[in-house]
Amino acid sequence: RDLRPEPKNKLLDYLGWHKQDNSKWFVGIPLVAGRLSGDFKKSLRKIVETYQLELRITPNQDILLCNIGKYQKASVDKDLKSLGIKTIEQSELLARHAIACPALPLCGLAIGEAERILPEIIKRLNIQLRKLDIQKSILIRMTGCPNGCARPYMAELALVGSGINQYQLWLGGTPDLQTLAKPYIQKMELSNLESTIEPLLINWKEKGFHLSFGHYITKLGYQSVLELIDGNPVP
């Protein structure tokens, strides 16, 4: 059965509670980089076994608990909250849809880190967005090499491993995944991430905040984006 909710603004979002049919529900649980381990994993398994739920994994590395009866919904929700699972409204916007490939140490093709450091990258970007008083999300993806197993070339902001602590910077994909990103820097030191994108974020907030970040990057045009990255004002 197709569990996809009705699209809103052409975006499909499996996370949170959704009706599966007239008598059943499913709930999407966000997992940063698909990581599930330890006591959390054991407790989630217990919920699945207790309520005899079907479990599915999404392409965005999240989990769906399916076939939840309408009389089970309140109990399942209570048990999930006891595990510390926040409601979708409370979850971090950046972490909600960000994904990364396994990269080091699992992939022999990886040039750099991805999955293991994605939580730290999200934390850094959250701090930057709060500093700039930006409360909109950005679709972020990260891979350890140009093979792009986490689909970075469709992200609004993507980091693609190109050396030790160096990444290609791709910008301009869109949340609806209808536009491809473009490469703007071939070897960016990861420590320079915030200083590199800050002029873009400020310009977005001041001149195009009604658009998503990726749509605004596309509207600016390749040369204007490069000028902002290089520190030159865009009229």
PDB file of C-alpha atoms in Angstrom:
ATOM      1  CA  ARG A   1       0.000   0.000   0.000  1.00  0.00           C
ATOM      2  CA  ASP A   2       1.251   3.492  -0.895  1.00  0.00           C
ATOM      3  CA  LEU A   3       1.782   5.307   2.406  1.00  0.00           C
ATOM      4  CA  ARG A   4       2.603   8.682   0.936  1.00  0.00           C
ATOM      5  CA  PRO A   5       0.499  11.538   2.326  1.00  0.00           C
ATOM      6  CA  GLU A   6      -1.084  14.030  -0.021  1.00  0.00           C
ATOM      7  CA  PRO A   7       1.662  16.366  -1.277  1.00  0.00           C
ATOM      8  CA  LYS A   8       1.698  19.936  -0.022  1.00  0.00           C
ATOM      9  CA  ASN A   9       3.393  22.402  -2.362  1.00  0.00           C
ATOM     10  CA  LYS A  10       4.710  19.394  -4.284  1.00  0.00           C
ATOM     11  CA  LEU A  11       6.724  18.212  -1.272  1.00  0.00           C
ATOM     12  CA  LEU A  12       6.317  14.730   0.178  1.00  0.00           C
ATOM     13  CA  ASP A  13       6.965  14.408   3.871  1.00  0.00           C
ATOM     14  CA  TYR A  14       6.693  11.016   5.542  1.00  0.00           C
ATOM     15  CA  LEU A  15       7.682  12.235   9.010  1.00  0.00           C
ATOM     16  CA  GLY A  16       5.238  12.561  11.882  1.00  0.00           C
ATOM     17  CA  TRP A  17       1.759  11.039  12.054  1.00  0.00           C
ATOM     18  CA  HIS A  18      -0.213  10.305   8.889  1.00  0.00           C
ATOM     19  CA  LYS A  19      -3.352   8.344   8.113  1.00  0.00           C
ATOM     20  CA  GLN A  20      -2.585   5.086   6.349  1.00  0.00           C
ATOM     21  CA  ASP A  21      -6.258   4.320   5.666  1.00  0.00           C
ATOM     22  CA  ASN A  22      -9.570   4.782   7.452  1.00  0.00           C
ATOM     23  CA  SER A  23      -8.601   2.607  10.409  1.00  0.00           C
ATOM     24  CA  LYS A  24      -4.787   2.718  10.552  1.00  0.00           C
ATOM     25  CA  TRP A  25      -1.968   5.228  10.989  1.00  0.00           C
ATOM     26  CA  PHE A  26       1.749   5.328  10.367  1.00  0.00           C
ATOM     27  CA  VAL A  27       4.383   7.510  12.005  1.00  0.00           C
ATOM     28  CA  GLY A  28       7.668   8.618  10.485  1.00  0.00           C
ATOM     29  CA  ILE A  29      10.602   8.866  12.876  1.00  0.00           C
ATOM     30  CA  PRO A  30      13.540  11.059  11.783  1.00  0.00           C
ATOM     31  CA  LEU A  31      17.008   9.549  12.253  1.00  0.00           C
ATOM     32  CA  VAL A  32      20.086  11.718  11.692  1.00  0.00           C
ATOM     33  CA  ALA A  33      22.127   9.943   8.985  1.00  0.00           C
ATOM     34  CA  GLY A  34      20.046   6.804   9.595  1.00  0.00           C
ATOM     35  CA  ARG A  35      21.797   6.063  12.882  1.00  0.00           C
ATOM     36  CA  LEU A  36      19.960   3.704  15.223  1.00  0.00           C
ATOM     37  CA  SER A  37      21.752   1.917  18.058  1.00  0.00           C
ATOM     38  CA  GLY A  38      21.987   1.113  21.752  1.00  0.00           C
ATOM     39  CA  ASP A  39      19.097   1.390  24.190  1.00  0.00           C
ATOM     40  CA  PHE A  40      17.088   3.469  21.733  1.00  0.00           C
ATOM     41  CA  LYS A  41      17.215   0.665  19.180  1.00  0.00           C
ATOM     42  CA  LYS A  42      16.194  -1.948  21.780  1.00  0.00           C
ATOM     43  CA  SER A  43      13.284   0.173  23.007  1.00  0.00           C
ATOM     44  CA  LEU A  44      12.051   0.864  19.497  1.00  0.00           C
ATOM     45  CA  ARG A  45      12.152  -2.854  18.741  1.00  0.00           C
ATOM     46  CA  LYS A  46      10.074  -3.493  21.849  1.00  0.00           C
ATOM     47  CA  ILE A  47       7.416  -1.048  20.602  1.00  0.00           C
ATOM     48  CA  VAL A  48       7.341  -2.770  17.209  1.00  0.00           C
ATOM     49  CA  GLU A  49       6.954  -6.195  18.825  1.00  0.00           C
ATOM     50  CA  THR A  50       4.419  -5.068  21.441  1.00  0.00           C
ATOM     51  CA  TYR A  51       2.021  -3.536  18.932  1.00  0.00           C
ATOM     52  CA  GLN A  52       2.885  -5.920  16.048  1.00  0.00           C
ATOM     53  CA  LEU A  53       3.833  -3.057  13.742  1.00  0.00           C
ATOM     54  CA  GLU A  54       5.321  -3.138  10.280  1.00  0.00           C
ATOM     55  CA  LEU A  55       8.622  -1.302   9.940  1.00  0.00           C
ATOM     56  CA  ARG A  56       9.821   0.415   6.769  1.00  0.00           C
ATOM     57  CA  ILE A  57      12.984   2.328   5.915  1.00  0.00           C
ATOM     58  CA  THR A  58      12.760   5.440   3.725  1.00  0.00           C
ATOM     59  CA  PRO A  59      15.232   6.656   1.074  1.00  0.00           C
ATOM     60  CA  ASN A  60      16.005   9.541   3.446  1.00  0.00           C
ATOM     61  CA  GLN A  61      17.348   7.115   6.076  1.00  0.00           C
ATOM     62  CA  ASP A  62      14.332   7.461   8.366  1.00  0.00           C
ATOM     63  CA  ILE A  63      11.962   4.829   9.801  1.00  0.00           C
ATOM     64  CA  LEU A  64       8.224   4.381   9.394  1.00  0.00           C
ATOM     65  CA  LEU A  65       6.164   2.439  11.908  1.00  0.00           C
ATOM     66  CA  CYS A  66       3.097   1.236  10.013  1.00  0.00           C
ATOM     67  CA  ASN A  67      -0.256  -0.475  10.562  1.00  0.00           C
ATOM     68  CA  ILE A  68      -0.951   1.351  13.826  1.00  0.00           C
ATOM     69  CA  GLY A  69      -4.594   0.874  14.782  1.00  0.00           C
ATOM     70  CA  LYS A  70      -6.564   3.977  15.693  1.00  0.00           C
ATOM     71  CA  TYR A  71      -6.974   2.637  19.228  1.00  0.00           C
ATOM     72  CA  GLN A  72      -3.210   2.023  19.471  1.00  0.00           C
ATOM     73  CA  LYS A  73      -2.179   5.478  18.274  1.00  0.00           C
ATOM     74  CA  ALA A  74      -2.240   7.222  21.667  1.00  0.00           C
ATOM     75  CA  SER A  75      -0.289   4.402  23.352  1.00  0.00           C
ATOM     76  CA  VAL A  76       2.332   4.247  20.598  1.00  0.00           C
ATOM     77  CA  ASP A  77       2.717   8.016  20.683  1.00  0.00           C
ATOM     78  CA  LYS A  78       3.187   7.929  24.462  1.00  0.00           C
ATOM     79  CA  ASP A  79       5.807   5.169  24.215  1.00  0.00           C
ATOM     80  CA  LEU A  80       7.709   7.044  21.482  1.00  0.00           C
ATOM     81  CA  LYS A  81       7.767  10.202  23.570  1.00  0.00           C
ATOM     82  CA  SER A  82       9.108   8.189  26.502  1.00  0.00           C
ATOM     83  CA  LEU A  83      12.107   7.382  24.271  1.00  0.00           C
ATOM     84  CA  GLY A  84      12.763  11.071  23.825  1.00  0.00           C
ATOM     85  CA  ILE A  85      11.423  11.225  20.269  1.00  0.00           C
ATOM     86  CA  LYS A  86      10.299  14.782  19.701  1.00  0.00           C
ATOM     87  CA  THR A  87       7.226  15.718  17.764  1.00  0.00           C
ATOM     88  CA  ILE A  88       7.928  16.714  14.194  1.00  0.00           C
ATOM     89  CA  GLU A  89       7.123  20.321  15.075  1.00  0.00           C
ATOM     90  CA  GLN A  90       9.883  20.233  17.713  1.00  0.00           C
ATOM     91  CA  SER A  91      12.507  18.487  15.609  1.00  0.00           C
ATOM     92  CA  GLU A  92      15.407  20.492  14.224  1.00  0.00           C
ATOM     93  CA  LEU A  93      14.609  21.748  10.751  1.00  0.00           C
ATOM     94  CA  LEU A  94      18.060  21.072   9.290  1.00  0.00           C
ATOM     95  CA  ALA A  95      18.317  17.572  10.744  1.00  0.00           C
ATOM     96  CA  ARG A  96      14.835  16.628   9.587  1.00  0.00           C
ATOM     97  CA  HIS A  97      15.785  15.935   5.965  1.00  0.00           C
ATOM     98  CA  ALA A  98      19.591  16.046   5.945  1.00  0.00           C
ATOM     99  CA  ILE A  99      21.274  12.820   4.829  1.00  0.00           C
ATOM    100  CA  ALA A 100      24.822  11.570   4.330  1.00  0.00           C
ATOM    101  CA  CYS A 101      26.479   8.490   2.865  1.00  0.00           C
ATOM    102  CA  PRO A 102      28.348   6.045   5.168  1.00  0.00           C
ATOM    103  CA  ALA A 103      31.777   7.213   3.872  1.00  0.00           C
ATOM    104  CA  LEU A 104      34.690   6.531   6.233  1.00  0.00           C
ATOM    105  CA  PRO A 105      35.452   3.978   7.588  1.00  0.00           C
ATOM    106  CA  LEU A 106      32.933   1.768   5.750  1.00  0.00           C
ATOM    107  CA  CYS A 107      33.457   2.774   2.119  1.00  0.00           C
ATOM    108  CA  GLY A 108      36.701   2.147   0.254  1.00  0.00           C
ATOM    109  CA  LEU A 109      35.909   4.950  -2.201  1.00  0.00           C
ATOM    110  CA  ALA A 110      35.470   7.639   0.457  1.00  0.00           C
ATOM    111  CA  ILE A 111      37.903  10.551   0.387  1.00  0.00           C
ATOM    112  CA  GLY A 112      36.483  12.237   3.467  1.00  0.00           C
ATOM    113  CA  GLU A 113      33.987  11.962   6.298  1.00  0.00           C
ATOM    114  CA  ALA A 114      30.235  12.233   5.866  1.00  0.00           C
ATOM    115  CA  GLU A 115      27.840  10.242   8.094  1.00  0.00           C
ATOM    116  CA  ARG A 116      30.014  10.409  11.214  1.00  0.00           C
ATOM    117  CA  ILE A 117      30.350  14.197  11.144  1.00  0.00           C
ATOM    118  CA  LEU A 118      26.955  15.185   9.723  1.00  0.00           C
ATOM    119  CA  PRO A 119      25.509  15.830  13.226  1.00  0.00           C
ATOM    120  CA  GLU A 120      28.375  18.247  13.929  1.00  0.00           C
ATOM    121  CA  ILE A 121      27.869  20.015  10.590  1.00  0.00           C
ATOM    122  CA  ILE A 122      24.159  20.395  11.333  1.00  0.00           C
ATOM    123  CA  LYS A 123      25.007  21.786  14.774  1.00  0.00           C
ATOM    124  CA  ARG A 124      27.394  24.343  13.263  1.00  0.00           C
ATOM    125  CA  LEU A 125      24.874  25.456  10.652  1.00  0.00           C
ATOM    126  CA  ASN A 126      22.100  25.691  13.238  1.00  0.00           C
ATOM    127  CA  ILE A 127      24.284  28.041  15.275  1.00  0.00           C
ATOM    128  CA  GLN A 128      24.944  30.138  12.175  1.00  0.00           C
ATOM    129  CA  LEU A 129      21.265  30.347  11.222  1.00  0.00           C
ATOM    130  CA  ARG A 130      20.312  31.365  14.764  1.00  0.00           C
ATOM    131  CA  LYS A 131      22.998  34.044  14.721  1.00  0.00           C
ATOM    132  CA  LEU A 132      21.541  35.437  11.494  1.00  0.00           C
ATOM    133  CA  ASP A 133      17.961  35.045  12.797  1.00  0.00           C
ATOM    134  CA  ILE A 134      17.020  32.715   9.950  1.00  0.00           C
ATOM    135  CA  GLN A 135      14.235  30.304  10.863  1.00  0.00           C
ATOM    136  CA  LYS A 136      13.810  28.548   7.532  1.00  0.00           C
ATOM    137  CA  SER A 137      15.256  25.162   6.678  1.00  0.00           C
ATOM    138  CA  ILE A 138      17.834  24.230   4.031  1.00  0.00           C
ATOM    139  CA  LEU A 139      18.061  20.807   2.394  1.00  0.00           C
ATOM    140  CA  ILE A 140      21.571  19.548   3.232  1.00  0.00           C
ATOM    141  CA  ARG A 141      23.382  16.469   1.957  1.00  0.00           C
ATOM    142  CA  MET A 142      26.928  15.247   2.446  1.00  0.00           C
ATOM    143  CA  THR A 143      29.049  12.564   0.812  1.00  0.00           C
ATOM    144  CA  GLY A 144      32.584  11.314   1.242  1.00  0.00           C
ATOM    145  CA  CYS A 145      33.336  11.298  -2.487  1.00  0.00           C
ATOM    146  CA  PRO A 146      31.922  12.494  -5.835  1.00  0.00           C
ATOM    147  CA  ASN A 147      29.991   9.244  -6.413  1.00  0.00           C
ATOM    148  CA  GLY A 148      27.165  11.024  -4.610  1.00  0.00           C
ATOM    149  CA  CYS A 149      25.425   8.121  -2.872  1.00  0.00           C
ATOM    150  CA  ALA A 150      23.436  10.529  -0.657  1.00  0.00           C
ATOM    151  CA  ARG A 151      22.168  12.380  -3.745  1.00  0.00           C
ATOM    152  CA  PRO A 152      24.025  15.645  -3.008  1.00  0.00           C
ATOM    153  CA  TYR A 153      23.517  17.006  -6.500  1.00  0.00           C
ATOM    154  CA  MET A 154      19.855  17.670  -5.755  1.00  0.00           C
ATOM    155  CA  ALA A 155      20.422  19.447  -2.433  1.00  0.00           C
ATOM    156  CA  GLU A 156      20.162  23.148  -1.675  1.00  0.00           C
ATOM    157  CA  LEU A 157      23.560  22.912  -0.012  1.00  0.00           C
ATOM    158  CA  ALA A 158      25.815  19.899  -0.458  1.00  0.00           C
ATOM    159  CA  LEU A 159      29.310  18.967   0.659  1.00  0.00           C
ATOM    160  CA  VAL A 160      31.111  16.403  -1.509  1.00  0.00           C
ATOM    161  CA  GLY A 161      34.434  15.023  -0.298  1.00  0.00           C
ATOM    162  CA  SER A 162      37.414  16.062  -2.444  1.00  0.00           C
ATOM    163  CA  GLY A 163      40.367  15.721  -0.042  1.00  0.00           C
ATOM    164  CA  ILE A 164      41.353  15.555   3.610  1.00  0.00           C
ATOM    165  CA  ASN A 165      38.924  17.929   5.331  1.00  0.00           C
ATOM    166  CA  GLN A 166      38.183  19.427   1.916  1.00  0.00           C
ATOM    167  CA  TYR A 167      34.837  19.403   0.131  1.00  0.00           C
ATOM    168  CA  GLN A 168      33.246  20.531  -3.076  1.00  0.00           C
ATOM    169  CA  LEU A 169      30.483  23.042  -2.369  1.00  0.00           C
ATOM    170  CA  TRP A 170      27.319  22.472  -4.408  1.00  0.00           C
ATOM    171  CA  LEU A 171      24.425  24.924  -4.245  1.00  0.00           C
ATOM    172  CA  GLY A 172      21.082  25.511  -5.906  1.00  0.00           C
ATOM    173  CA  GLY A 173      19.072  22.316  -5.724  1.00  0.00           C
ATOM    174  CA  THR A 174      15.534  22.734  -4.447  1.00  0.00           C
ATOM    175  CA  PRO A 175      13.438  21.121  -1.685  1.00  0.00           C
ATOM    176  CA  ASP A 176      11.094  19.583  -4.254  1.00  0.00           C
ATOM    177  CA  LEU A 177      14.133  17.936  -5.936  1.00  0.00           C
ATOM    178  CA  GLN A 178      13.182  19.404  -9.307  1.00  0.00           C
ATOM    179  CA  THR A 179      16.409  21.401  -9.823  1.00  0.00           C
ATOM    180  CA  LEU A 180      20.004  20.205  -9.893  1.00  0.00           C
ATOM    181  CA  ALA A 181      22.671  21.945  -7.831  1.00  0.00           C
ATOM    182  CA  LYS A 182      25.854  23.365  -9.340  1.00  0.00           C
ATOM    183  CA  PRO A 183      29.459  23.182  -8.077  1.00  0.00           C
ATOM    184  CA  TYR A 184      30.874  26.503  -6.845  1.00  0.00           C
ATOM    185  CA  ILE A 185      34.044  25.452  -5.022  1.00  0.00           C
ATOM    186  CA  GLN A 186      36.160  22.385  -5.766  1.00  0.00           C
ATOM    187  CA  LYS A 187      38.214  22.250  -2.569  1.00  0.00           C
ATOM    188  CA  MET A 188      36.758  24.149   0.368  1.00  0.00           C
ATOM    189  CA  GLU A 189      38.331  23.656   3.769  1.00  0.00           C
ATOM    190  CA  LEU A 190      35.566  22.396   6.043  1.00  0.00           C
ATOM    191  CA  SER A 191      36.608  24.922   8.685  1.00  0.00           C
ATOM    192  CA  ASN A 192      35.644  27.695   6.222  1.00  0.00           C
ATOM    193  CA  LEU A 193      32.073  26.506   5.704  1.00  0.00           C
ATOM    194  CA  GLU A 194      30.350  29.220   7.748  1.00  0.00           C
ATOM    195  CA  SER A 195      32.430  32.115   6.436  1.00  0.00           C
ATOM    196  CA  THR A 196      31.942  30.903   2.856  1.00  0.00           C
ATOM    197  CA  ILE A 197      28.160  30.686   2.908  1.00  0.00           C
ATOM    198  CA  GLU A 198      27.377  33.577   5.278  1.00  0.00           C
ATOM    199  CA  PRO A 199      27.241  36.241   2.511  1.00  0.00           C
ATOM    200  CA  LEU A 200      24.777  34.009   0.638  1.00  0.00           C
ATOM    201  CA  LEU A 201      22.583  33.542   3.698  1.00  0.00           C
ATOM    202  CA  ILE A 202      22.532  37.271   4.437  1.00  0.00           C
ATOM    203  CA  ASN A 203      21.688  38.114   0.831  1.00  0.00           C
ATOM    204  CA  TRP A 204      18.945  35.484   0.826  1.00  0.00           C
ATOM    205  CA  LYS A 205      17.416  36.879   4.010  1.00  0.00           C
ATOM    206  CA  GLU A 206      17.538  40.478   2.763  1.00  0.00           C
ATOM    207  CA  LYS A 207      16.451  40.052  -0.860  1.00  0.00           C
ATOM    208  CA  GLY A 208      14.762  36.731  -1.486  1.00  0.00           C
ATOM    209  CA  PHE A 209      13.436  35.235   1.712  1.00  0.00           C
ATOM    210  CA  HIS A 210      10.068  34.411   0.123  1.00  0.00           C
ATOM    211  CA  LEU A 211      11.952  31.753  -1.874  1.00  0.00           C
ATOM    212  CA  SER A 212      13.682  28.634  -0.622  1.00  0.00           C
ATOM    213  CA  PHE A 213      17.458  28.958  -0.325  1.00  0.00           C
ATOM    214  CA  GLY A 214      18.011  26.784  -3.383  1.00  0.00           C
ATOM    215  CA  HIS A 215      15.482  28.663  -5.493  1.00  0.00           C
ATOM    216  CA  TYR A 216      17.132  31.940  -4.534  1.00  0.00           C
ATOM    217  CA  ILE A 217      20.594  30.662  -5.449  1.00  0.00           C
ATOM    218  CA  THR A 218      19.252  29.703  -8.874  1.00  0.00           C
ATOM    219  CA  LYS A 219      17.571  33.099  -9.264  1.00  0.00           C
ATOM    220  CA  LEU A 220      20.788  34.925  -8.382  1.00  0.00           C
ATOM    221  CA  GLY A 221      22.688  33.169 -11.118  1.00  0.00           C
ATOM    222  CA  TYR A 222      26.053  31.478 -11.148  1.00  0.00           C
ATOM    223  CA  GLN A 223      28.242  34.560 -11.470  1.00  0.00           C
ATOM    224  CA  SER A 224      26.472  36.536  -8.745  1.00  0.00           C
ATOM    225  CA  VAL A 225      26.782  33.615  -6.336  1.00  0.00           C
ATOM    226  CA  LEU A 226      30.519  33.406  -7.049  1.00  0.00           C
ATOM    227  CA  GLU A 227      30.863  37.139  -6.430  1.00  0.00           C
ATOM    228  CA  LEU A 228      29.143  36.847  -3.063  1.00  0.00           C
ATOM    229  CA  ILE A 229      31.352  33.908  -2.088  1.00  0.00           C
ATOM    230  CA  ASP A 230      34.415  35.921  -3.095  1.00  0.00           C
ATOM    231  CA  GLY A 231      33.264  38.887  -1.007  1.00  0.00           C
ATOM    232  CA  ASN A 232      32.122  41.170  -3.821  1.00  0.00           C
ATOM    233  CA  PRO A 233      28.743  42.932  -3.427  1.00  0.00           C
ATOM    234  CA  VAL A 234      25.887  41.993  -5.718  1.00  0.00           C
ATOM    235  CA  PRO A 235      23.704  44.973  -6.777  1.00  0.00           C
TER     236      PRO A 235
END
